[in-house]
Short mmCIF file of C-alpha atoms in Angstrom, two decimals:
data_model
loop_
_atom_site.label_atom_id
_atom_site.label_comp_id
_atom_site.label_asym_id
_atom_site.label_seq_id
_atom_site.Cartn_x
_atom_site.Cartn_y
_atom_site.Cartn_z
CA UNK A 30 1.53 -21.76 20.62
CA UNK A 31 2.59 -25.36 20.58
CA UNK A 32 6.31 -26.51 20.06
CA UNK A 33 4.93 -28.21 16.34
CA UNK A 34 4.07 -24.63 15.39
CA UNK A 35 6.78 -23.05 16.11
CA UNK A 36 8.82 -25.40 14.87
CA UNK A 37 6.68 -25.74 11.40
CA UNK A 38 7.70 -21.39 11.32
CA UNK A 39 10.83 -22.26 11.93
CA UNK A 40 11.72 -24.72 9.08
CA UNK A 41 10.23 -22.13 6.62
CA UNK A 42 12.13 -19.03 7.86
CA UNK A 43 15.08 -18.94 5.70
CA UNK A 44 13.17 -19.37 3.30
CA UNK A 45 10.72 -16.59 4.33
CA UNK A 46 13.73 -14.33 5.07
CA UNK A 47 15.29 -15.31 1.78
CA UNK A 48 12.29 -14.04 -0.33
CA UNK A 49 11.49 -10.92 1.52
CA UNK A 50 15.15 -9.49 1.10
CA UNK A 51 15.13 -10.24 -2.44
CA UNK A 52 11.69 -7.90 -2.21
CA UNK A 53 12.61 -5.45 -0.21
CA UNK A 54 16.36 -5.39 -0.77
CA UNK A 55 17.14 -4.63 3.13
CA UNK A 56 18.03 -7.36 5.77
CA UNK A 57 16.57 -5.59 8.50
CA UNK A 58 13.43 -5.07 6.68
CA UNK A 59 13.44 -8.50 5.34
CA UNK A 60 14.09 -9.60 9.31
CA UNK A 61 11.02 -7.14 10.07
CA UNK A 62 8.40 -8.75 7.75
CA UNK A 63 9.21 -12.00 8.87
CA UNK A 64 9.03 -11.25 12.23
CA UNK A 65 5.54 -9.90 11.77
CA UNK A 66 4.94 -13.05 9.52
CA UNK A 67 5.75 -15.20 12.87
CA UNK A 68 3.43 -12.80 14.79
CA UNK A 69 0.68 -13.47 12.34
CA UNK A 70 0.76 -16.94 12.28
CA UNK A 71 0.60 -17.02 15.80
CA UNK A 72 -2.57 -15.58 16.08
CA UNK A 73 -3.37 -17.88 12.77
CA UNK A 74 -6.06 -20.58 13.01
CA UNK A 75 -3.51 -23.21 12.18
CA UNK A 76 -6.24 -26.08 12.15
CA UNK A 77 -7.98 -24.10 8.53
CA UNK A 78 -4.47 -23.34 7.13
CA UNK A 79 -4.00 -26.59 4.66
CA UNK A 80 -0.62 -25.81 3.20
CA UNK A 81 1.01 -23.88 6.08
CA UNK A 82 4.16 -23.35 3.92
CA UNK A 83 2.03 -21.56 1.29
CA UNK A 84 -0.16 -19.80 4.21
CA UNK A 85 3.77 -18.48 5.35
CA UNK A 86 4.75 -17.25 1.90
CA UNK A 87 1.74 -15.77 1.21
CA UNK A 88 1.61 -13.53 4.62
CA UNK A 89 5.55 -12.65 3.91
CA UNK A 90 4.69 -11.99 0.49
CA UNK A 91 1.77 -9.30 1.49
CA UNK A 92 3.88 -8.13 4.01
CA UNK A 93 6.71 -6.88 1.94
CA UNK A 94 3.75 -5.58 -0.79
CA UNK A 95 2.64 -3.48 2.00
CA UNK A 96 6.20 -2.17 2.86
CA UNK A 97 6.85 -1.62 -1.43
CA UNK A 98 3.47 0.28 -1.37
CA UNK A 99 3.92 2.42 1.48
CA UNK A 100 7.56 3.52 0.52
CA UNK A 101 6.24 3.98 -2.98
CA UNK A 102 3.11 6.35 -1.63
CA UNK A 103 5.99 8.07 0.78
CA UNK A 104 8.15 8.52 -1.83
CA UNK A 105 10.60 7.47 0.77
CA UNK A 106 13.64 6.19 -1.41
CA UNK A 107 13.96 8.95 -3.79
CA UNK A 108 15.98 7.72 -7.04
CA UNK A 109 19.81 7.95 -6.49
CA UNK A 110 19.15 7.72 -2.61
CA UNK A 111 18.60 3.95 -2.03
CA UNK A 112 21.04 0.79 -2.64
CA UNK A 113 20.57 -2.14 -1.37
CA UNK A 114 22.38 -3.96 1.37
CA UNK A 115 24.52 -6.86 0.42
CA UNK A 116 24.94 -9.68 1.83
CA UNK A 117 27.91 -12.01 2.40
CA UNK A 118 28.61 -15.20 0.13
CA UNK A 119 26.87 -18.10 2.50
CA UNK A 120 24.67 -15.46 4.57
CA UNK A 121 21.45 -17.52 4.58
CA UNK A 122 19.17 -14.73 3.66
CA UNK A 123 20.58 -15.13 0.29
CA UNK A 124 18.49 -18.63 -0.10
CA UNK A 125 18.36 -20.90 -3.04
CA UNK A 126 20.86 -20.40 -6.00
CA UNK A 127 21.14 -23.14 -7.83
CA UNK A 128 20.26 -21.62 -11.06
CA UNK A 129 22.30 -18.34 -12.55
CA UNK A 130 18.40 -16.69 -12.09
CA UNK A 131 19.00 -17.07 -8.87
CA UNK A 132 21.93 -16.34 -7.68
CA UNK A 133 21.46 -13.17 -10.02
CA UNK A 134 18.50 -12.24 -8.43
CA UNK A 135 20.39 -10.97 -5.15
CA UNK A 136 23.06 -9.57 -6.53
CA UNK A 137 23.29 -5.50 -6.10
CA UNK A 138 22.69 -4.79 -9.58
CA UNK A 139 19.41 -6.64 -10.31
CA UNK A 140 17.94 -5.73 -6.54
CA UNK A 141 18.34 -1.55 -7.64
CA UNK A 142 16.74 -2.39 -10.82
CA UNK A 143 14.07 -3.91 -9.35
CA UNK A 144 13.36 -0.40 -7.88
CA UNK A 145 12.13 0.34 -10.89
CA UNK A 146 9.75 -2.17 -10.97
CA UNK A 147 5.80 -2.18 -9.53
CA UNK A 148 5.87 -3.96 -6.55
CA UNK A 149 3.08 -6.49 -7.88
CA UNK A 150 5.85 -6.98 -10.67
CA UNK A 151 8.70 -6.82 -8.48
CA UNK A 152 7.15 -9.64 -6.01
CA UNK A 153 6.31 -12.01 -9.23
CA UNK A 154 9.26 -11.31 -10.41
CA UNK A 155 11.25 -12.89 -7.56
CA UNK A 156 8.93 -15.61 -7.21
CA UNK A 157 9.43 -16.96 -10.75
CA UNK A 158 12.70 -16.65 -11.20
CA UNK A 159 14.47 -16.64 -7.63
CA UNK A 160 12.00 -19.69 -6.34
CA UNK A 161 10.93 -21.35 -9.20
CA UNK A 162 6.97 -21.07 -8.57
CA UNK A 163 5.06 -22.01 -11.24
CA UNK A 164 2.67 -18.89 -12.42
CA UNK A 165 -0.62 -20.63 -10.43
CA UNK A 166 0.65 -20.66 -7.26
CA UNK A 167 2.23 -17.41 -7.90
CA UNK A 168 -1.67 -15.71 -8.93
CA UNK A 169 -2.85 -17.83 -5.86
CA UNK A 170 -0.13 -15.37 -3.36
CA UNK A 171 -0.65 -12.41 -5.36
CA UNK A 172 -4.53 -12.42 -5.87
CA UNK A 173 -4.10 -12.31 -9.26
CA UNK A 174 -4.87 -14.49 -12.30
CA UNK A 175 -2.52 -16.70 -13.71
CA UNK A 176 -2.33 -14.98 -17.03
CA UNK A 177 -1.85 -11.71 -14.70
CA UNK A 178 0.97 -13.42 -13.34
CA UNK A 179 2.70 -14.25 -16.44
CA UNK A 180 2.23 -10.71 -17.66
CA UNK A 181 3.64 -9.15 -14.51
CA UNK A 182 7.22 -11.65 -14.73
CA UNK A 183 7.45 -10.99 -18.51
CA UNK A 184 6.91 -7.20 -18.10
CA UNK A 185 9.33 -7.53 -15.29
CA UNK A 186 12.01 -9.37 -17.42
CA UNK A 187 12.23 -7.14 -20.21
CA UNK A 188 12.22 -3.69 -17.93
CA UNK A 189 15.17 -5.55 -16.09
CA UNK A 190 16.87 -6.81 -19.26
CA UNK A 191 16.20 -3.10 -21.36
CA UNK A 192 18.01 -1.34 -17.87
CA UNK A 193 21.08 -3.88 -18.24
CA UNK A 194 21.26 -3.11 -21.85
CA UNK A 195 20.35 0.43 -22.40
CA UNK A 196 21.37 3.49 -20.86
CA UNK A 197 19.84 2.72 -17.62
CA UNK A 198 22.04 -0.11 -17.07
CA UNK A 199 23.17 -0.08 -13.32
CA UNK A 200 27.17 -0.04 -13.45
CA UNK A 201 28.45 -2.83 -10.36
CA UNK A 202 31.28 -1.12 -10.21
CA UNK A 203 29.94 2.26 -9.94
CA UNK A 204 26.98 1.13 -8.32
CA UNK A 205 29.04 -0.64 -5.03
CA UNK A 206 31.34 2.54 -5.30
CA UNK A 207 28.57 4.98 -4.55
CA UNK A 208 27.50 2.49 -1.97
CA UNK A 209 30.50 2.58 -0.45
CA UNK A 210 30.38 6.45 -0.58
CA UNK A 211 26.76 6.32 0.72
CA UNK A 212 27.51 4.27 3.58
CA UNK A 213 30.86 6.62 4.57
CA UNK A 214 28.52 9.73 4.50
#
């Protein structure tokens, strides 16, 4: 692979790492999927890829859909078993936040609710409001259609905003207690 290639990966990895925490709600699985993102674009016929930025978030995106899938099939984060990992203030993982949407969108709270959501929801979800993409390129990443896409992010919104309202609202206080508890066990 030639220095301009890796280099092209490299300018988009933050960003790649940012977006696949915020799916996956793990650092080490967000580090994972881009890994295997780099691994795939390696063996990538870079001379048909027009937009390699898109081409990157697209292959993260369906990465971490995989991952979502598979622990959904697996059952492997029971409910009550899984928090998230936080991150540090300034860790670059956490990506863009210029907007209160995003900086929300990685904090402990709204990553557990997004357990609850479909991973094709989940992933549309974080696209819209953590990165801004408008609802084309979004269907374009997800295979979907656009009106798909807006149907998946409003579903999305009001499941999160009903769980912050309702009785299923996630508790930070409680919620990075029993992390804290989780982690000592």
């Amino acid at each position: 692979m030639d220095s301009a290639a890796i280099d092209r990966f490299e300018a988009s990895r933050g960003r790649l790492a940012s977006l696949a925490y915020r799916l996956l709600g793990s650092a080490t699985d967000a580090e994972d999927a881009v890994q295997d993102t780099f691994l795939r674009w390696q063996a990538a016929d870079r001379e048909r890829i027009e937009v390699p930025e898109a081409w990157l978030t697209k292959a993260v995106t369906n990465l971490c859909l995989d991952r979502l899938r598979s622990a959904q099939a697996r059952h492997e984060r029971a409910a009550g078993d899984w928090l998230p990992e936080p991150l540090l203030e300034g860790d670059p993982m956490l990506g863009p936040a210029d907007t209160f949407e995003q900086r929300e969108s990685v904090s402990l709270a709204v990553l557990t609710l997004m357990e609850r959501l479909s991973p094709v929801e989940r992933a549309a979800y974080v696209l819209r409001e953590a990165f801004s993409y408008p609802h084309a390129e979004i269907a374009g990443i997800l295979d979907i259609t656009e009106s798909a896409s807006q149907q998946h992010v409003h579903r999305a919104r009001r499941r999160v905003a009903a769980a912050r309202r309702g009785g299923d609202e996630v508790d930070r206080e409680s919620t990075c207690l029993n992390y804290t508890h989780h982690l000592n066990d």
